[in-house]
XYZ file of C-alpha atoms in Angstrom:
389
model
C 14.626 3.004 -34.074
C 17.549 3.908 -32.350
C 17.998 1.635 -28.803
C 18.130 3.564 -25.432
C 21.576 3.020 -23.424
C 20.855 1.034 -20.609
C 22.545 3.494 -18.529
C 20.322 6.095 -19.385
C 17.234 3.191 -19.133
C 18.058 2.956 -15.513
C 18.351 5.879 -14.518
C 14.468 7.162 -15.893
C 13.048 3.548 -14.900
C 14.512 4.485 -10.944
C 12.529 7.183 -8.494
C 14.359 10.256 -7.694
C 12.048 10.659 -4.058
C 11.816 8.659 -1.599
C 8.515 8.179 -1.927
C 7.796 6.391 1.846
C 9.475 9.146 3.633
C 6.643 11.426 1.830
C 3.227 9.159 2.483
C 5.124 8.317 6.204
C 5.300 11.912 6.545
C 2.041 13.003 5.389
C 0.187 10.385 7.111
C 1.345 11.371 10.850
C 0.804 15.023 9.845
C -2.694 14.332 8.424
C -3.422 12.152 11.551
C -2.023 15.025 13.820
C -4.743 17.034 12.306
C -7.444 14.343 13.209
C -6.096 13.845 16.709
C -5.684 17.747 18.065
C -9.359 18.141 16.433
C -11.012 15.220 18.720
C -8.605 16.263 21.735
C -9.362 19.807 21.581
C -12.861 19.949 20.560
C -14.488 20.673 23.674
C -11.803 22.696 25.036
C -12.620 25.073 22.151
C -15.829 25.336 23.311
C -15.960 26.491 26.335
C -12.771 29.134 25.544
C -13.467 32.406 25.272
C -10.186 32.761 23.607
C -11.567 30.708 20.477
C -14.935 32.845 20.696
C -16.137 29.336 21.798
C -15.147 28.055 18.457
C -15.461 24.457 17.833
C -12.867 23.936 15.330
C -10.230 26.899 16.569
C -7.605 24.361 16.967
C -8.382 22.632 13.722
C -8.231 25.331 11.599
C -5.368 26.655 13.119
C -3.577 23.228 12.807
C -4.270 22.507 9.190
C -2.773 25.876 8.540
C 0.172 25.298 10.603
C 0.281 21.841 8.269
C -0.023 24.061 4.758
C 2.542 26.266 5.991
C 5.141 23.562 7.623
C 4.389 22.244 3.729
C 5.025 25.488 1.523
C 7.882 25.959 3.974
C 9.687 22.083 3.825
C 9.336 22.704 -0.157
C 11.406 25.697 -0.239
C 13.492 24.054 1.835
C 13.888 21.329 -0.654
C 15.046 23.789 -3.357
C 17.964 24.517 -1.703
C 21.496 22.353 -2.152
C 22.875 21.397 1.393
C 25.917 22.775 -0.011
C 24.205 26.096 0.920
C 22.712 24.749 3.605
C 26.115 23.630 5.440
C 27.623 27.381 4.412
C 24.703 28.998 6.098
C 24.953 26.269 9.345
C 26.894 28.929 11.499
C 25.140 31.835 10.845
C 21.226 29.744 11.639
C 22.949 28.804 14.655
C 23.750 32.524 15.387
C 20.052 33.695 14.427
C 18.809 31.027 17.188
C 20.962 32.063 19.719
C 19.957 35.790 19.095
C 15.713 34.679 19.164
C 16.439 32.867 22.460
C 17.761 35.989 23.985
C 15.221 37.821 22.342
C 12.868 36.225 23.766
C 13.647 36.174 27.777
C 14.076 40.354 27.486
C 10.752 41.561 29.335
C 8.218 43.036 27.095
C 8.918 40.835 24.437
C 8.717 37.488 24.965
C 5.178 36.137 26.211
C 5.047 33.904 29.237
C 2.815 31.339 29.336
C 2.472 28.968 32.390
C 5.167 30.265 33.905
C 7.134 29.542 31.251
C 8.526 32.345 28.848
C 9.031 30.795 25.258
C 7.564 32.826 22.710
C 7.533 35.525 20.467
C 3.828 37.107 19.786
C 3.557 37.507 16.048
C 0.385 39.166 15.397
C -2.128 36.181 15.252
C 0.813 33.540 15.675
C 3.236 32.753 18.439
C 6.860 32.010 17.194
C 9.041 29.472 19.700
C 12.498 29.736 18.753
C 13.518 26.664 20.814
C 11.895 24.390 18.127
C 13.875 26.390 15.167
C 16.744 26.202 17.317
C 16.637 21.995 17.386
C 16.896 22.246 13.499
C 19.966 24.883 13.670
C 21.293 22.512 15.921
C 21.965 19.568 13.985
C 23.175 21.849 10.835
C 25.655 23.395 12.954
C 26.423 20.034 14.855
C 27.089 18.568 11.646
C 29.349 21.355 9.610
C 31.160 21.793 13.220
C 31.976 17.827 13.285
C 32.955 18.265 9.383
C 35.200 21.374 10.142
C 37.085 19.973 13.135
C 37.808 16.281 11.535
C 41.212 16.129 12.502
C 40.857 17.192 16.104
C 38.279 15.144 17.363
C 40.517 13.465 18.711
C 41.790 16.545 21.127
C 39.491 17.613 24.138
C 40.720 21.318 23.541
C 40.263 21.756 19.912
C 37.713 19.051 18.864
C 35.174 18.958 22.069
C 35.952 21.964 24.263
C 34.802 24.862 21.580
C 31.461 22.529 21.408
C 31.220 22.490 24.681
C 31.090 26.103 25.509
C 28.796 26.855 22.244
C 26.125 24.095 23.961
C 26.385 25.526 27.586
C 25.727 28.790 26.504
C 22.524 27.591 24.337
C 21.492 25.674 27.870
C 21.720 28.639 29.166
C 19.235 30.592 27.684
C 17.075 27.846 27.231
C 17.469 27.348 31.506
C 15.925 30.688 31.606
C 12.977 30.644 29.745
C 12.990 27.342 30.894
C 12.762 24.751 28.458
C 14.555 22.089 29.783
C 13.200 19.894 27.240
C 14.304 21.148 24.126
C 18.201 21.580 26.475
C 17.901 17.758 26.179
C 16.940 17.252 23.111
C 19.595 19.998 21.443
C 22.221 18.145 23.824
C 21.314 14.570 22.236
C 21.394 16.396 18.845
C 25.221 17.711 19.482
C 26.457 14.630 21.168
C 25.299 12.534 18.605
C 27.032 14.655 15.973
C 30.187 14.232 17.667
C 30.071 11.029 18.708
C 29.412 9.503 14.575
C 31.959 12.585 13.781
C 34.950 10.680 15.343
C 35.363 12.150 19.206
C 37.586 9.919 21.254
C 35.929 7.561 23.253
C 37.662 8.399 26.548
C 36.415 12.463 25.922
C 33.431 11.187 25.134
C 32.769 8.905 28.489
C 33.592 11.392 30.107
C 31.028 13.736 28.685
C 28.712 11.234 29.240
C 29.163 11.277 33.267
C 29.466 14.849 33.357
C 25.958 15.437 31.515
C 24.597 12.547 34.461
C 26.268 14.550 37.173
C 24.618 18.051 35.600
C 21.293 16.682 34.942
C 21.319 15.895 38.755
C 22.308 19.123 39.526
C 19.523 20.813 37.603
C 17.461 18.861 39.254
C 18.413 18.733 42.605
C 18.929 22.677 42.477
C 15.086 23.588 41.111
C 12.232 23.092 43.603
C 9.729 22.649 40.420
C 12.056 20.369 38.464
C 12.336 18.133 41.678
C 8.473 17.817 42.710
C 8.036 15.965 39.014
C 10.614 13.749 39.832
C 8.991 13.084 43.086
C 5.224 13.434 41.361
C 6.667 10.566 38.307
C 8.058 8.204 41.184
C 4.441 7.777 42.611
C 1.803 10.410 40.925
C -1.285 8.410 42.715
C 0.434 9.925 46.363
C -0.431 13.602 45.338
C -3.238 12.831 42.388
C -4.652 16.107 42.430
C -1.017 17.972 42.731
C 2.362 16.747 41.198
C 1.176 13.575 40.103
C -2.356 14.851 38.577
C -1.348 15.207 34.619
C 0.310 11.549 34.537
C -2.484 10.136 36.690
C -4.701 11.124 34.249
C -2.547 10.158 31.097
C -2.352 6.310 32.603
C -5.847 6.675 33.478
C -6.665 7.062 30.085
C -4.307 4.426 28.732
C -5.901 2.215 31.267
C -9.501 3.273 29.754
C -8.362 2.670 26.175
C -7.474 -1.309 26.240
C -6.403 -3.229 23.327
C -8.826 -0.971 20.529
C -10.461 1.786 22.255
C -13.517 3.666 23.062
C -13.505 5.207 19.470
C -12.475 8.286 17.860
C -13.641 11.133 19.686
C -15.324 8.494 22.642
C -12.314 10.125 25.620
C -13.367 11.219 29.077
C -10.045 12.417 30.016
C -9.813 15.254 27.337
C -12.698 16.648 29.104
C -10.885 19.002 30.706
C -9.649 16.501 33.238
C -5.847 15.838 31.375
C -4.156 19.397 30.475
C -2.224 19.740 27.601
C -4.629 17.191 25.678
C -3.880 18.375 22.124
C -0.275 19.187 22.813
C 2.136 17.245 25.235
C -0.728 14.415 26.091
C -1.966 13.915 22.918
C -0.752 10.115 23.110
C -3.221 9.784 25.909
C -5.974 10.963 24.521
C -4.954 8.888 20.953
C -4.322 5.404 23.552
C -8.265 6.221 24.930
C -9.710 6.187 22.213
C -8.069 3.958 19.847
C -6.456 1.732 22.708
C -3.170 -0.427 22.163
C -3.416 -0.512 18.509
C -3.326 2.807 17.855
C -0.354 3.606 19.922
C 1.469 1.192 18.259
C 0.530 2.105 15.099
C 1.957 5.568 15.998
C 5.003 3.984 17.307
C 6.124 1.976 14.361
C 5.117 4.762 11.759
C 7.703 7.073 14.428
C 9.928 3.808 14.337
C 10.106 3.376 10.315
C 10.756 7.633 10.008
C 13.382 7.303 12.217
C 15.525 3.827 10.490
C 14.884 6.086 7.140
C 16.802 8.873 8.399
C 19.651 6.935 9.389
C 19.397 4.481 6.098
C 19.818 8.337 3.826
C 22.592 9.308 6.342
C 24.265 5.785 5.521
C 24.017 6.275 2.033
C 25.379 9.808 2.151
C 27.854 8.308 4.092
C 29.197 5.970 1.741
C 29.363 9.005 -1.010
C 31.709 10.548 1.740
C 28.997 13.201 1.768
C 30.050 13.606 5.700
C 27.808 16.976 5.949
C 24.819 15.323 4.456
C 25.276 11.981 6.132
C 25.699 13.738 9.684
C 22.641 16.196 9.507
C 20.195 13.017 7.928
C 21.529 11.494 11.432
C 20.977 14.043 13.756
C 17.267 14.712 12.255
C 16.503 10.964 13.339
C 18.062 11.674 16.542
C 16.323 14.966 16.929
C 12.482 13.215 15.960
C 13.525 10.265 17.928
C 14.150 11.279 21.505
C 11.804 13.710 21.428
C 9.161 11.661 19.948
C 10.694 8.920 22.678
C 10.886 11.008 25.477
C 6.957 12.474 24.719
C 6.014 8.475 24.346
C 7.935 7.912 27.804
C 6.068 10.917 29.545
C 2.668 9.641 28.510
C 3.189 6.505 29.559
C 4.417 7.285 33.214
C 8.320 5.799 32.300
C 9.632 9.287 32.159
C 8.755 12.447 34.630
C 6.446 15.091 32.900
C 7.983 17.202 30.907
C 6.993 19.931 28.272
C 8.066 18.460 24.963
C 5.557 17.788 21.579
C 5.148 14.910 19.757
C 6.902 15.426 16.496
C 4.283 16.246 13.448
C 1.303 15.232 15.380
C 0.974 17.696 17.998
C -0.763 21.240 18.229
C 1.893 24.121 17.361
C 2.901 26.100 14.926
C 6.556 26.333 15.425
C 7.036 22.333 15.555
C 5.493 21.635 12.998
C 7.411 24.293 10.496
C 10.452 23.024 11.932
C 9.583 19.008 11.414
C 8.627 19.837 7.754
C 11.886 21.916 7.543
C 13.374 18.753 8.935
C 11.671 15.996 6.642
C 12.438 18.350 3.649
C 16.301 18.205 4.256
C 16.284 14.357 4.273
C 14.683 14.145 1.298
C 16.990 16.947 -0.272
C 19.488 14.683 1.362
C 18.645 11.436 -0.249
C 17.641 13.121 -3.467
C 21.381 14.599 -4.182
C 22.239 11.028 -3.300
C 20.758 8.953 -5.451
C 21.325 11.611 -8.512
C 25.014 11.156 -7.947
C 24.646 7.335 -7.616
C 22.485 7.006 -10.857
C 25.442 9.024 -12.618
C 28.268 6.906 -11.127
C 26.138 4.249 -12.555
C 25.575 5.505 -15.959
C 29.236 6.489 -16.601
């Protein structure tokens, strides 16, 4: 019997998927699906736009789950070589779906606010594809423009235009959310990329100084501030979604009342199964089950930036840049969701990453999770064959 190399040994004997990226990820989507069921329960009920369906939003949330599944897989199949070519031209499409959506006729409003695109029996929201175009055209930009990072007029100010402009649109709908979160996404990029630290501390005051102006300038934007400094002043006004979010935190102690056991999703918190779903999760399975929540969120996060260091060492700059500015993507918006909920950030309309009600996000995650694993997967086959040559 002929002996195996040992080259060839090790590379069968060692995974080719990251394996905890896949459970982490399947496990906060499958307990997404448990959560917008017992927050939205009721609700569904006593809709008549669920025909007073008890399980509307479950049914509708397991197939956003299947889809955000088929979807990540075909995302898998393709190289981030292609990926990186097709950066710009995503980018492009998202701009084009954000203007689509503001021309009257067109885009629904909802609440005031008008974000999506009415699909038949779905509702598209570009702003959540437009996170995920983001940090591929973040990243090829970054790659393309190595050498001038260094220069505020070739490296940052052609960034800097590109990102106004998206603010812009996304000002008008408004989503001033998802304007952070794409801003965190591009500065990131460019900040790992190389971009002088003087150009960049400078960015950093300017974005302080705007973020005060937006919210200085908009009546609505400056009653949450107001509401988030002291929501038990005007409980039943500005301060009556957070009052209710710490109420239920306060009502959920160290374990809970038990799944399905809140009061507060009774129609007394809005936005239970989407923006406040970490209320209604810290009722009824108390401390622990926040926690749990935020360590799972905590250990996706470090494994985004472990595959970007590894694609990093490869010089795999592309790769290593978009693994990045996924983990900053799910990060602050998982953080600044986390923040709102708990009354240490002023309300404001963004999901919790694979856990909360919505079609869009959820596609987009998976899209997301897919690419780090596509990521990490061309990584460690081009490790295993430095190894076994």
């Amino acid at each position: 019997m002929s002996a195996i190399p040992a080259a060839v040994s090790r590379r069968s004997s060692a995974p080719e998927y990251d394996f905890v990226l896949i459970w982490l990820t399947l496990v906060l989507l499958a307990f997404g699906v448990v959560m917008v069921y017992s927050a939205s329960i009721d609700m569904a009920e006593a809709s008549r736009r669920t025909g007073h369906h008890a399980d509307y939003f479950l049914l509708r949330q397991a197939l956003f789950v299947i889809v955000g599944l088929f979807v990540g897989w075909l995302t898998f199949k393709v190289p981030m070589r292609q990926w990186q070519h097709w950066a710009p031209w995503l980018f492009v499409g998202g701009l084009a779906l954000l203007a689509l959506v503001l021309i009257p006729g067109i885009g629904r409003n909802v609440n005031g606010s008008q974000r999506w695109l009415p699909l038949g029996i779905l509702n598209l929201q570009p702003s959540e594809l437009m996170k995920l175009a983001a940090v591929l055209y973040a990243a090829d930009y970054t790659v393309r423009k190595a050498a001038f990072m260094h220069s505020f007029k070739q490296g940052f100010m052609p960034m800097l235009i590109v990102m106004l402009f998206t603010g812009f649109l996304l000002l008008r709908e408004p989503d001033f959310g998802a304007f952070v979160v794409i801003i965190a996404i591009a500065m990131s990029a460019l900040f790992l990329g190389g971009l002088n630290l003087r150009i960049f501390a400078g960015l950093i005051v300017l974005l302080v100084v705007g973020f005060i102006g937006l919210i200085w300038s908009s009546p609505y934007r400056l009653k949450r501030i107001v509401g988030f400094m002291d929501p038990w002043a005007d409980p039943y006004g500005t301060g009556y979604q957070l009052s209710h979010a710490l109420i239920a935190f306060g009502r959920g102690q160290w374990f809970g009342l038990g799944l399905g056991g809140s009061v507060e999703k009774l129609f007394y918190l809005p936005e239970a199964h989407t923006d406040f779903l970490l209320a209604v999760i810290a009722e009824e399975l108390g401390f622990v089950g926040v926690l749990a929540v935020v360590l799972l969120f905590a250990w996706l996060i470090v494994r985004a930036f472990q595959i970007g260091r590894q694609a990093a060492v490869l010089e795999r700059h592309f790769c290593a840049l978009t693994a990045m500015g996924i983990g900053v993507w799910l990060g602050v918006q998982a953080g600044i969701n986390m923040g709102v909920n708990m009354g240490l950030m002023p309300t404001k309309g963004l999901t919790l990453p694979l856990l909360s009600f919505g079609g869009s996000g959820i596609v987009a995650n998976c899209m997301a999770i897919a690419m780090l694993l596509r990521i990490d997967y061309e990584t460690r086959r081009l490790m295993a064959g430095k190894k076994g040559t």
